[in-house]
Short mmCIF file of N, CA and C in Angstrom, two decimals:
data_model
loop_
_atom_site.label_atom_id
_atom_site.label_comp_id
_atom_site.label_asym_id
_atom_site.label_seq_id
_atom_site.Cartn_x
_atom_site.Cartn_y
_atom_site.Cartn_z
N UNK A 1 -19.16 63.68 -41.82
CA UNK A 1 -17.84 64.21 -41.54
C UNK A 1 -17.55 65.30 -42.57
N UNK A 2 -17.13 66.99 -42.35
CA UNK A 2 -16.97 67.71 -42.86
C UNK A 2 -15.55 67.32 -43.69
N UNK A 3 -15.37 68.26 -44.82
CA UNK A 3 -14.45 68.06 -45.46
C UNK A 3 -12.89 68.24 -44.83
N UNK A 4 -13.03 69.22 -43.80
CA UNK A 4 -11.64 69.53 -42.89
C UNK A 4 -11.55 68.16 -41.49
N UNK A 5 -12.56 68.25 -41.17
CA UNK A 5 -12.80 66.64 -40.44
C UNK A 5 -11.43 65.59 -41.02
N UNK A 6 -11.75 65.44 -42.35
CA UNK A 6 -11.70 64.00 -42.97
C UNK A 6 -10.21 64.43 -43.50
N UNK A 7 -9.58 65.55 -44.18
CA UNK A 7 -8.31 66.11 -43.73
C UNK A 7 -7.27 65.79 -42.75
N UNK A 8 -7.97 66.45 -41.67
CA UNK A 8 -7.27 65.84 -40.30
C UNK A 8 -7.42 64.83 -39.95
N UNK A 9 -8.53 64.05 -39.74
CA UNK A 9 -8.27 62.44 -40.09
C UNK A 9 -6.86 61.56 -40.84
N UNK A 10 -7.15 61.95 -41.94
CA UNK A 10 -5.69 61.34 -42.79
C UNK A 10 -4.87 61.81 -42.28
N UNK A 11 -4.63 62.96 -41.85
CA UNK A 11 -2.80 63.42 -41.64
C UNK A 11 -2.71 62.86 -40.51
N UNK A 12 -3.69 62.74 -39.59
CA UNK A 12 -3.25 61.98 -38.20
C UNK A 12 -3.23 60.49 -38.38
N UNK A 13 -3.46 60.06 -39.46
CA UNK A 13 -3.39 58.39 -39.92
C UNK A 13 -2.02 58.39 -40.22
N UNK A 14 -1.76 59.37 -41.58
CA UNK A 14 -0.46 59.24 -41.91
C UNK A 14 0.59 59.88 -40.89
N UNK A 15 0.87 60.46 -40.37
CA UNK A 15 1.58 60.85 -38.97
C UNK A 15 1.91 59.86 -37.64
N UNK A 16 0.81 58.61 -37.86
CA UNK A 16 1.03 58.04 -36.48
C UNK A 16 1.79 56.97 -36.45
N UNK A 17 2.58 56.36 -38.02
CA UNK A 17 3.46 55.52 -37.89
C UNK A 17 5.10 56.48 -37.46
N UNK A 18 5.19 57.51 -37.73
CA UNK A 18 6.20 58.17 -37.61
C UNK A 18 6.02 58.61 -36.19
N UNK A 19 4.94 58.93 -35.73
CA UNK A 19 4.84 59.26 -33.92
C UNK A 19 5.56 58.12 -33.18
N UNK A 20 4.90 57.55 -34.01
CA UNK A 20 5.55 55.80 -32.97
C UNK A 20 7.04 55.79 -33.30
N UNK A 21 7.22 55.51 -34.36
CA UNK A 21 8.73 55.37 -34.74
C UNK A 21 9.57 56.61 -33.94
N UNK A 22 9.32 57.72 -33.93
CA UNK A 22 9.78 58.79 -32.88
C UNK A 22 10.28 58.45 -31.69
N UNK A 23 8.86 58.17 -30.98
CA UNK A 23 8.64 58.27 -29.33
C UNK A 23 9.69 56.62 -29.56
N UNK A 24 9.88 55.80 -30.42
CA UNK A 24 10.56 54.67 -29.69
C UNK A 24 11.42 54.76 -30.01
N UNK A 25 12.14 55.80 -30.70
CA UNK A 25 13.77 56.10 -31.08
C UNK A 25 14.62 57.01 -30.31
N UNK A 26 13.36 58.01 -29.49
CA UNK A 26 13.60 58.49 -28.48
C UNK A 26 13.44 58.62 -27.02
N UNK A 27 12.58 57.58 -26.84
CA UNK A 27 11.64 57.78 -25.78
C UNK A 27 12.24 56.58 -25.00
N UNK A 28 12.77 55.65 -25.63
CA UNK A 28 13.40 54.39 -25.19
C UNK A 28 14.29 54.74 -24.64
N UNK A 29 14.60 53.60 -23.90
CA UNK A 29 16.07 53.65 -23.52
C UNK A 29 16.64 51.79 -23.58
N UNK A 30 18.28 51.92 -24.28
CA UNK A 30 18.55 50.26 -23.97
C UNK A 30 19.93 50.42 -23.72
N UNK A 31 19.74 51.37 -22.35
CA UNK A 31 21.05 51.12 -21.22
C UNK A 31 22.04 50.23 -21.06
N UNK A 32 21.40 48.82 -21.22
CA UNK A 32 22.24 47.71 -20.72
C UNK A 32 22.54 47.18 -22.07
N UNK A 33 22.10 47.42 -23.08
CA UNK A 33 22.35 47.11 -24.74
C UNK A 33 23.72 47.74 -25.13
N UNK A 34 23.31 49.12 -24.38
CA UNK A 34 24.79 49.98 -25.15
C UNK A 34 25.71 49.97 -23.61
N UNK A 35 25.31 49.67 -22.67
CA UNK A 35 26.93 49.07 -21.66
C UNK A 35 27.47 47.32 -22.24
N UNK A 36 26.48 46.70 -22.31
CA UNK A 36 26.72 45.63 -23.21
C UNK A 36 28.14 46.02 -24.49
N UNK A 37 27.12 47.08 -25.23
CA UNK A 37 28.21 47.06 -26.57
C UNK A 37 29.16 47.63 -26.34
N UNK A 38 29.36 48.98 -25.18
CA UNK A 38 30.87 49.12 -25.00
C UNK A 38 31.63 48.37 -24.36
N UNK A 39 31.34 47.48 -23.37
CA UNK A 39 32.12 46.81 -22.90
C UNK A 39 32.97 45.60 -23.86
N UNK A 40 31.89 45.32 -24.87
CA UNK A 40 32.25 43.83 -25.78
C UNK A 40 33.28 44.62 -26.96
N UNK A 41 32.89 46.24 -27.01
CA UNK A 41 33.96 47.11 -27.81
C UNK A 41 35.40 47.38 -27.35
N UNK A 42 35.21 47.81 -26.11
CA UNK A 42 36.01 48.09 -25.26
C UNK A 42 37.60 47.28 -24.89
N UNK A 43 36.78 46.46 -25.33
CA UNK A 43 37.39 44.75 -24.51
C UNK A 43 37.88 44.15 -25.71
N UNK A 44 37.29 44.01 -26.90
CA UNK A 44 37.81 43.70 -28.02
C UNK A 44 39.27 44.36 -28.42
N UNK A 45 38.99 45.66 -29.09
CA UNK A 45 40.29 46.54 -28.47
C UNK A 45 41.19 46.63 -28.20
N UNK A 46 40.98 45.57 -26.72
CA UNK A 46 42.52 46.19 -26.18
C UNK A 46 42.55 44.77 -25.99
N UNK A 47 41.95 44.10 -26.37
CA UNK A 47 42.53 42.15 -26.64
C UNK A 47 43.29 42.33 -28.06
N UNK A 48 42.76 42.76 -29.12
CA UNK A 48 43.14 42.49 -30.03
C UNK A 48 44.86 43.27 -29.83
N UNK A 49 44.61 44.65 -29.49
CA UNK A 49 46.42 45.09 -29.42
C UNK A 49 46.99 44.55 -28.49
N UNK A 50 46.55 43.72 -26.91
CA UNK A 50 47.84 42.88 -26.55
C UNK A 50 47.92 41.97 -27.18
N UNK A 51 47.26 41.13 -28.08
CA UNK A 51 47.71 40.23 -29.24
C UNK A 51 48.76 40.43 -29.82
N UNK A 52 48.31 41.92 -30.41
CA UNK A 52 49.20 42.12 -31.55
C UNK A 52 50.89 41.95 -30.71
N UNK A 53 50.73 43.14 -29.59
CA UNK A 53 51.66 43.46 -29.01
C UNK A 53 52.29 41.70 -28.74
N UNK A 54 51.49 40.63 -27.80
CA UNK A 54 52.38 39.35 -27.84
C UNK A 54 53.07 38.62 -28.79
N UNK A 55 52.23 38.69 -30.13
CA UNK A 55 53.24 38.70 -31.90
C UNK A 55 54.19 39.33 -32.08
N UNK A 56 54.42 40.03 -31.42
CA UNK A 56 55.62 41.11 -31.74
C UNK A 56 56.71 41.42 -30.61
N UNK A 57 56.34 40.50 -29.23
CA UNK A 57 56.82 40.87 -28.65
C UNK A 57 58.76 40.98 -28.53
N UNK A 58 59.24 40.30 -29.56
CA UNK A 58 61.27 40.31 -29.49
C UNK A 58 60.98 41.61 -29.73
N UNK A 59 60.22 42.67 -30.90
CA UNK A 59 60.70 43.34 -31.37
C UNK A 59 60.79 44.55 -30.45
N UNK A 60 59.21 44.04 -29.62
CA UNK A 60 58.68 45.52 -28.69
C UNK A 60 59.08 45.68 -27.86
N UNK A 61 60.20 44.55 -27.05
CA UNK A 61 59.99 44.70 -25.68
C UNK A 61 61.80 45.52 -25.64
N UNK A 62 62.23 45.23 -26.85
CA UNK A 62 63.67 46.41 -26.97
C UNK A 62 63.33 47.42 -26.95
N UNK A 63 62.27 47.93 -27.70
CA UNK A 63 62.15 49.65 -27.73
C UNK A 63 60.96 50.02 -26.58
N UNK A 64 60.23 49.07 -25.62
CA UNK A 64 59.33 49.59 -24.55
C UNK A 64 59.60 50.24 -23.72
N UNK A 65 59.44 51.22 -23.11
CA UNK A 65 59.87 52.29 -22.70
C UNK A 65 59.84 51.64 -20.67
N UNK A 66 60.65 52.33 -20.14
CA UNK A 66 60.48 52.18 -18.67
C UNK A 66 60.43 52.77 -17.97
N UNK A 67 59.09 52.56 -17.46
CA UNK A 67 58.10 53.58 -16.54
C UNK A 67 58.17 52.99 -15.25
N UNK A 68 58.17 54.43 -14.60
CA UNK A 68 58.20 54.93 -13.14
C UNK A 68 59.14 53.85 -12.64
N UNK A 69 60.44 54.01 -13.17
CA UNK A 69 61.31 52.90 -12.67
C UNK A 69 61.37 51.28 -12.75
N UNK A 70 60.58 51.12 -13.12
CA UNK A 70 60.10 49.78 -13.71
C UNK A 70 60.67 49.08 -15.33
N UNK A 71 61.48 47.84 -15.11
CA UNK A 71 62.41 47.95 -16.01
C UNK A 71 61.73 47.43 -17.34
N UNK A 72 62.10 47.96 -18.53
CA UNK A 72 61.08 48.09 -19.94
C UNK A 72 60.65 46.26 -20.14
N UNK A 73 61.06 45.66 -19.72
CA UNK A 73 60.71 43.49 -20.21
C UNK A 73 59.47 43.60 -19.31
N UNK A 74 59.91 44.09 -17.75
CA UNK A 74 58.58 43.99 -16.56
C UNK A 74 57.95 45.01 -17.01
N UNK A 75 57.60 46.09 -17.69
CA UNK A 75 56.86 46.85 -17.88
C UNK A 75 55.88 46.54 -19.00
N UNK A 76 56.28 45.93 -20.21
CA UNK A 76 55.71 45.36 -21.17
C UNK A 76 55.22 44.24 -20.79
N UNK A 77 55.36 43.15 -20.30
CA UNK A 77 54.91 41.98 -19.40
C UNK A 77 53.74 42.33 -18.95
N UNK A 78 53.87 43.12 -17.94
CA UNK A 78 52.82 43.80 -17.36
C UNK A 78 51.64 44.69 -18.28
N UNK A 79 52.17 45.21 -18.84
CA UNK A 79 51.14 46.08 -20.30
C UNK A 79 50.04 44.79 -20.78
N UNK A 80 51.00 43.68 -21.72
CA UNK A 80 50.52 43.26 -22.29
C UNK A 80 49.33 42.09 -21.07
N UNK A 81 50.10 41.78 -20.16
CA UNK A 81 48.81 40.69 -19.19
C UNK A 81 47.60 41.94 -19.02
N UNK A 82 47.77 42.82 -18.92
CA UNK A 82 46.61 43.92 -18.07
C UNK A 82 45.92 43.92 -19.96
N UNK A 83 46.04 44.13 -20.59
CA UNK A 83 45.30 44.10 -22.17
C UNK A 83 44.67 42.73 -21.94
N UNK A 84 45.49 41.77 -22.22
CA UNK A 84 45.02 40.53 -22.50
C UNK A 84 43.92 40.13 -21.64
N UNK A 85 43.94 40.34 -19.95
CA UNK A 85 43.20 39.63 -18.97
C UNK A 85 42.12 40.66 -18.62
N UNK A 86 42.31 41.93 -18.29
CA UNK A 86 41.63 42.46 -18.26
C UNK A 86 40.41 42.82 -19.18
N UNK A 87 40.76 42.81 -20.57
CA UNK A 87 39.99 43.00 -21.87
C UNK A 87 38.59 41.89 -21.39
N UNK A 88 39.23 40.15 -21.51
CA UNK A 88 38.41 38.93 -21.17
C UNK A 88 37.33 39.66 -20.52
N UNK A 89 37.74 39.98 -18.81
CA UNK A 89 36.98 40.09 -17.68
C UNK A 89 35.91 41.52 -18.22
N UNK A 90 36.35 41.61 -18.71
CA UNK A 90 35.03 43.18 -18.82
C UNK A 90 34.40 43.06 -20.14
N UNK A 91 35.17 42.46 -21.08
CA UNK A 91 34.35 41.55 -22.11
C UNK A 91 32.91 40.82 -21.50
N UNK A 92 33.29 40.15 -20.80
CA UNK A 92 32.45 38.96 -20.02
C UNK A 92 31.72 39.57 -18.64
N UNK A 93 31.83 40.70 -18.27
CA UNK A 93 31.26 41.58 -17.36
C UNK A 93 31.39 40.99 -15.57
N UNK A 94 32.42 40.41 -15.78
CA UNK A 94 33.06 39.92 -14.33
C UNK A 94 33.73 40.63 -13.57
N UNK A 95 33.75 41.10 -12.42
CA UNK A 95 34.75 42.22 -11.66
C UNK A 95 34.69 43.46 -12.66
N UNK A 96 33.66 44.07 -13.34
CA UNK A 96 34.17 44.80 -14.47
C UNK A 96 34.69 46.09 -14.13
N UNK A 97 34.33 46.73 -12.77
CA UNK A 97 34.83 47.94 -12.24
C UNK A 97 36.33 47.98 -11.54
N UNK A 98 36.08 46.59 -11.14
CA UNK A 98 37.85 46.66 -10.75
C UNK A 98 38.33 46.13 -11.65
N UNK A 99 38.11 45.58 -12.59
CA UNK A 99 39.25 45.33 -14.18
C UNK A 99 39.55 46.53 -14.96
N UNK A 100 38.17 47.57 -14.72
CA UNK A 100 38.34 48.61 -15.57
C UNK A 100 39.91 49.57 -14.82
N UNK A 101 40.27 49.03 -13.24
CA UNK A 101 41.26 49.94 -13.38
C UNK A 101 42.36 49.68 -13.97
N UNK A 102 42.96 48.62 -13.56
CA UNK A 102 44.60 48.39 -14.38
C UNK A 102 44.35 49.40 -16.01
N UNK A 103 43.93 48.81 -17.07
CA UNK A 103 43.83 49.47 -18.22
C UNK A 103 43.82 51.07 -17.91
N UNK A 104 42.78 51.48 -17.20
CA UNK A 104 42.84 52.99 -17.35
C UNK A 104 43.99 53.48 -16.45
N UNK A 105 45.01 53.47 -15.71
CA UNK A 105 45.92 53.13 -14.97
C UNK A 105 47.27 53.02 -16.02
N UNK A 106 47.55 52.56 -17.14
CA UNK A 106 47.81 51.61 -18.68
C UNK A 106 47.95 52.86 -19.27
N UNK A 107 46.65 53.11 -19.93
CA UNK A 107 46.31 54.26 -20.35
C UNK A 107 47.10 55.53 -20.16
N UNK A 108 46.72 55.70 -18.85
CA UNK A 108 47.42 56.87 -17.72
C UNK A 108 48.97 57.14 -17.96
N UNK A 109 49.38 55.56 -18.31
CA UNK A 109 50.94 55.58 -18.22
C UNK A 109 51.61 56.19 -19.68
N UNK A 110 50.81 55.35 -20.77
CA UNK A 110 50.91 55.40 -22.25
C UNK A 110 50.60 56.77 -22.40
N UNK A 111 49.69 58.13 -22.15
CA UNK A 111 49.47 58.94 -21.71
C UNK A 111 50.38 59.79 -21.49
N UNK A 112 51.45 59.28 -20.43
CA UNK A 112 52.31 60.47 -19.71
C UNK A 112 53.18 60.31 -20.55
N UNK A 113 53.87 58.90 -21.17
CA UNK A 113 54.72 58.77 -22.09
C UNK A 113 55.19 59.59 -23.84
N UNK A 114 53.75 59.46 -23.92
CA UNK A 114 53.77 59.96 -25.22
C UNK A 114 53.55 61.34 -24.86
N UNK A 115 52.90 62.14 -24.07
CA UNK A 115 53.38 63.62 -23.76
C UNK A 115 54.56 64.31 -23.16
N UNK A 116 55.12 63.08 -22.39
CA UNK A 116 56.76 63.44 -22.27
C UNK A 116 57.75 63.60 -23.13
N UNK A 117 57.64 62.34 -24.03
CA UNK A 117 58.46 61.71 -25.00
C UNK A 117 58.38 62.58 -26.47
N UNK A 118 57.50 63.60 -26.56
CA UNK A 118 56.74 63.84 -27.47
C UNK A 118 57.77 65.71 -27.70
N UNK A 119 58.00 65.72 -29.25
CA UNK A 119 58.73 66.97 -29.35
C UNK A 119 57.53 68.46 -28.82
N UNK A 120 57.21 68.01 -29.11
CA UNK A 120 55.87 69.72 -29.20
C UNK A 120 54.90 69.33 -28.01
N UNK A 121 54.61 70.29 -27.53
CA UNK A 121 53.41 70.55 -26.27
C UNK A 121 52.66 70.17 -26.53
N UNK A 122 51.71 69.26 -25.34
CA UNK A 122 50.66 68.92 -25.68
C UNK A 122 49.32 69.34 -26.12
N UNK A 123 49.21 70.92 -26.19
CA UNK A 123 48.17 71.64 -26.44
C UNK A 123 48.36 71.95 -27.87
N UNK A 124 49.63 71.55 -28.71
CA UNK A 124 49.67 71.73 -30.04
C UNK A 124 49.92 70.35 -30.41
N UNK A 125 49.02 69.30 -30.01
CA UNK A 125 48.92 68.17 -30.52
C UNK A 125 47.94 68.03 -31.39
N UNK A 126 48.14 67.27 -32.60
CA UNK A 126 46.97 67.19 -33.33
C UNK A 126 45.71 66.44 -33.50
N UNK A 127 44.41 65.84 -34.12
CA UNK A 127 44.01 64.93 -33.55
C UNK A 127 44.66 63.85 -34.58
N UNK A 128 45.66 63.87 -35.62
CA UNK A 128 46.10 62.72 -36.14
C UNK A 128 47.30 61.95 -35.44
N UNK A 129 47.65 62.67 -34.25
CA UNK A 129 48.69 61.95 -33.35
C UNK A 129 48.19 61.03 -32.24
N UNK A 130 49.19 60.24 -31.58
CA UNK A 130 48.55 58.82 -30.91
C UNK A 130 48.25 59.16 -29.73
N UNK A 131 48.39 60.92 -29.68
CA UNK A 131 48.40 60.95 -28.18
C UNK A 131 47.10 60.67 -27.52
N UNK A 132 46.01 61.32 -28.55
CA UNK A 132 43.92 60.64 -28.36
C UNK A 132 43.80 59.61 -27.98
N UNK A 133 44.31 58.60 -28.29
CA UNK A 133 44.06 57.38 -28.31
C UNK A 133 44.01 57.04 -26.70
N UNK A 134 44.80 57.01 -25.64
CA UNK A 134 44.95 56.99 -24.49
C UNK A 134 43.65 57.51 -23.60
N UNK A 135 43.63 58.67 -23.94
CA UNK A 135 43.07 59.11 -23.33
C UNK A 135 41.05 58.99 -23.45
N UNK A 136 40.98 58.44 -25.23
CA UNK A 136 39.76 58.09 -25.93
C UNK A 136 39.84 56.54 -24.57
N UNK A 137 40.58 55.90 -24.20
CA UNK A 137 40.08 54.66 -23.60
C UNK A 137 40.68 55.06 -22.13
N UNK A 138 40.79 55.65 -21.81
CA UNK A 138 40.72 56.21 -20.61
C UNK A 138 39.12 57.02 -20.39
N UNK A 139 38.36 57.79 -20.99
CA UNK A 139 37.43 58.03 -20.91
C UNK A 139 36.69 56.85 -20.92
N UNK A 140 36.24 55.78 -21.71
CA UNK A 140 35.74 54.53 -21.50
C UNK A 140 35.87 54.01 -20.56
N UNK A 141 36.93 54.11 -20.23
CA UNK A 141 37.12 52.91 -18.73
C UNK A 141 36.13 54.13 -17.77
N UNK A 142 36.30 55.23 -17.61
CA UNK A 142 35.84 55.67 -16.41
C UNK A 142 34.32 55.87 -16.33
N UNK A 143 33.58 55.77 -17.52
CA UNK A 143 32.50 55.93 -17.97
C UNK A 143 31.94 54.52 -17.50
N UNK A 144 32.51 53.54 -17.99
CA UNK A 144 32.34 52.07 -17.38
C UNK A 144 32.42 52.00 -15.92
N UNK A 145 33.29 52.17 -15.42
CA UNK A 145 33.66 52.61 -13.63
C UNK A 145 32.45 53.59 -13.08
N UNK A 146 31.98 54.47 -13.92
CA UNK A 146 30.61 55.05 -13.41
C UNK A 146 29.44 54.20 -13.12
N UNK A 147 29.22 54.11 -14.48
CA UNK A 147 27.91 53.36 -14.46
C UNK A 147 27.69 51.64 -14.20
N UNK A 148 28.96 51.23 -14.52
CA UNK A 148 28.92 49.58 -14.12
C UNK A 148 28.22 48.49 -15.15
N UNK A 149 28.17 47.58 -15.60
CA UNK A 149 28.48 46.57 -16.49
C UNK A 149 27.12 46.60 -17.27
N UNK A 150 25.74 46.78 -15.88
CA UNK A 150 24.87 46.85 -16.82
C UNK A 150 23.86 45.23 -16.77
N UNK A 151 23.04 44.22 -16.63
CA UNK A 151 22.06 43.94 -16.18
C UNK A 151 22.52 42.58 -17.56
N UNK A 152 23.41 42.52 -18.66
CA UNK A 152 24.09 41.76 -18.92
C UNK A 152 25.39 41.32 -18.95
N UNK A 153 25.24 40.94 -17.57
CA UNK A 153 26.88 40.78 -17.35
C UNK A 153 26.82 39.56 -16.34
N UNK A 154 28.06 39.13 -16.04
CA UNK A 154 27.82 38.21 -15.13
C UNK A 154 27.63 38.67 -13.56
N UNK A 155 28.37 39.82 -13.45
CA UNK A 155 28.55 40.91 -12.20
C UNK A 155 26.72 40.82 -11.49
N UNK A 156 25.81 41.18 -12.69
CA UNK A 156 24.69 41.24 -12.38
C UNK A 156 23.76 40.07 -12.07
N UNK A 157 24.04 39.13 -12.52
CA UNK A 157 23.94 37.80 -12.59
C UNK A 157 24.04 37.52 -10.70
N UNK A 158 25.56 37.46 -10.75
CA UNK A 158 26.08 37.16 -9.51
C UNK A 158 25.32 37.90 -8.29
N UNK A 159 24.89 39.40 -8.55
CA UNK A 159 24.49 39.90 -7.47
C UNK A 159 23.33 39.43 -7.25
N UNK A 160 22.34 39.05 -8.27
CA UNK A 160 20.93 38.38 -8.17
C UNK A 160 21.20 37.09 -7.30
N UNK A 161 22.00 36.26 -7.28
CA UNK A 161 22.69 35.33 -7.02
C UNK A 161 22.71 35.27 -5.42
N UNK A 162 23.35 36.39 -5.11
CA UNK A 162 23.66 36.34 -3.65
C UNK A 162 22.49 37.64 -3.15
N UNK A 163 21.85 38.20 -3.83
CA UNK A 163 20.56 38.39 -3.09
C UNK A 163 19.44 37.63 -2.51
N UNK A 164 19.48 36.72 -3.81
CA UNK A 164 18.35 35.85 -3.39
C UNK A 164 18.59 34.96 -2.54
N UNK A 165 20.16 34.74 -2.42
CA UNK A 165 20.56 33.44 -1.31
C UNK A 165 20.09 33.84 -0.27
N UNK A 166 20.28 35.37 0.24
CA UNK A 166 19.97 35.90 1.44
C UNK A 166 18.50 36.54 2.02
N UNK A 167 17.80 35.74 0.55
CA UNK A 167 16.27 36.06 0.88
C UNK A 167 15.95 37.53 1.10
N UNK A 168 16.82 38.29 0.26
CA UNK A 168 16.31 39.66 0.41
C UNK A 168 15.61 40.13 -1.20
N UNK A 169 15.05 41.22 -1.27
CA UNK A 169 14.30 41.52 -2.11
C UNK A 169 15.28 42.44 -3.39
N UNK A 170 15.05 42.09 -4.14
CA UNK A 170 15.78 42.69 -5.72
C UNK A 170 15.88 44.28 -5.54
N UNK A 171 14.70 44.30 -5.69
CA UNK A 171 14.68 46.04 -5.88
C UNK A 171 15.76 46.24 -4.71
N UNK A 172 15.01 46.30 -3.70
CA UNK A 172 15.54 47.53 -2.28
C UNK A 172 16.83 47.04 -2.16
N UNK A 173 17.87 45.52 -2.58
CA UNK A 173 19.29 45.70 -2.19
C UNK A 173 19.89 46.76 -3.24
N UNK A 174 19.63 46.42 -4.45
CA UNK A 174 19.86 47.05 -5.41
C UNK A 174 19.82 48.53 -5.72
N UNK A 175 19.00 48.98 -4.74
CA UNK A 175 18.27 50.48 -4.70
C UNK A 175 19.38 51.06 -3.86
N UNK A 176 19.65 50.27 -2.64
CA UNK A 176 20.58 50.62 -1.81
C UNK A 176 22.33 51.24 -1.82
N UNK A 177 22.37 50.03 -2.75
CA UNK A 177 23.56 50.44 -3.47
C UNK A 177 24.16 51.65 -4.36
#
C-alpha cells in the first residue's frame, strides 16, 4: 500500500463515524416522535392555563370579555372546558383533529379580542405583546389538523382496530385515505 493509499485509508476511517452520525441526523425521519411531542406540548399548555384560569376563576370571570354576544360567565365556562377537555383528548391522541378545532376556534376568538381591544394597530405590534401567543397556537392546531396525530396515538390504534375487524389490509385502507 502506497503512502497516499494508506492516507486515504485513515481519513476515510476517521470520517465514517461522522458519515453515519450525519446521514442519521439527517437522513432520518421520527415523524410520529415529533407529532407525539407536539401534541403532549401542545396539550400540556393549554391544560396547564385552563388550570390556572379555573384557580382564578371569581377573579377572571368579572373582567372576561364577551364575545360575539355571548355573555362573559358563558364565555369563560366555555374557554376554560375547551382548554381543559380538549388539551386531555389531543394529549392522548383521541379525536385529535376534531379536538384540535374548538381551541383553534379559542384562539381565533382571543385573537380578535386582543386586536380589537388593543390601543395601536396590529401591524405595530410587538413580539413582546400577547397578541403572538394566539396565533403561535393557532398555527399548532392547524399543523396538527394537517398532518394528524401520528402512529402514536390512540386515533391510530383505533383505525388498526377497525381495519382489521373488516379484514382489510393496512397499507391500501390507509393509503386511501
Amino acid at each position: 500500500m502506497s503512502k497516499f493509499e494508506r492516507k486515504h485509508h485513515r481519513r476515510k476511517r476517521l470520517l465514517h463515524p461522522f458519515k453515519r452520525f450525519y446521514l442519521r441526523t439527517t437522513g432520518y425521519s421520527y415523524t410520529n416522535m415529533g407529532r407525539l411531542f407536539l401534541r403532549l406540548f401542545v396539550g400540556f399548555m393549554l391544560f396547564q392555563f385552563g388550570l390556572r384560569q379555573l384557580g382564578n376563576a371569581d377573579t377572571l370571570m368579572m373582567d372576561f370579555p364577551s364575545l360575539w354576544g355571548i355573555p362573559s360567565e358563558l364565555a369563560f365556562d366555555i374557554m376554560v372546558s375547551v382548554e381543559l377537555i380538549c388539551s386531555v383528548f389531543i394529549m392522548c391522541g383521541f379525536l385529535t383533529r376534531l379536538m384540535c378545532i374548538p381551541p383553534f376556534l379559542a384562539m381565533l376568538a382571543a385573537e380578535y379580542y386582543l386586536l380589537s381591544s388593543h390601543v395601536t394597530s396590529s401591524y405595530e405590534l410587538s413580539w413582546q405583546q400577547p397578541g403572538y401567543l394566539p396565533i403561535m397556537f393557532m398555527g399548532i392546531y392547524f399543523f396538527i389538523i394537517l398532518v394528524g396525530p401520528g402512529k402514536l396515538s390512540i386515533d391510530y390504534f383505533l383505525s388498526l382496530h377497525i381495519i382489521n375487524a373488516e379484514n382489510c389490509n393496512e397499507d391500501a385502507e390507509l393509503e386511501q385515505m
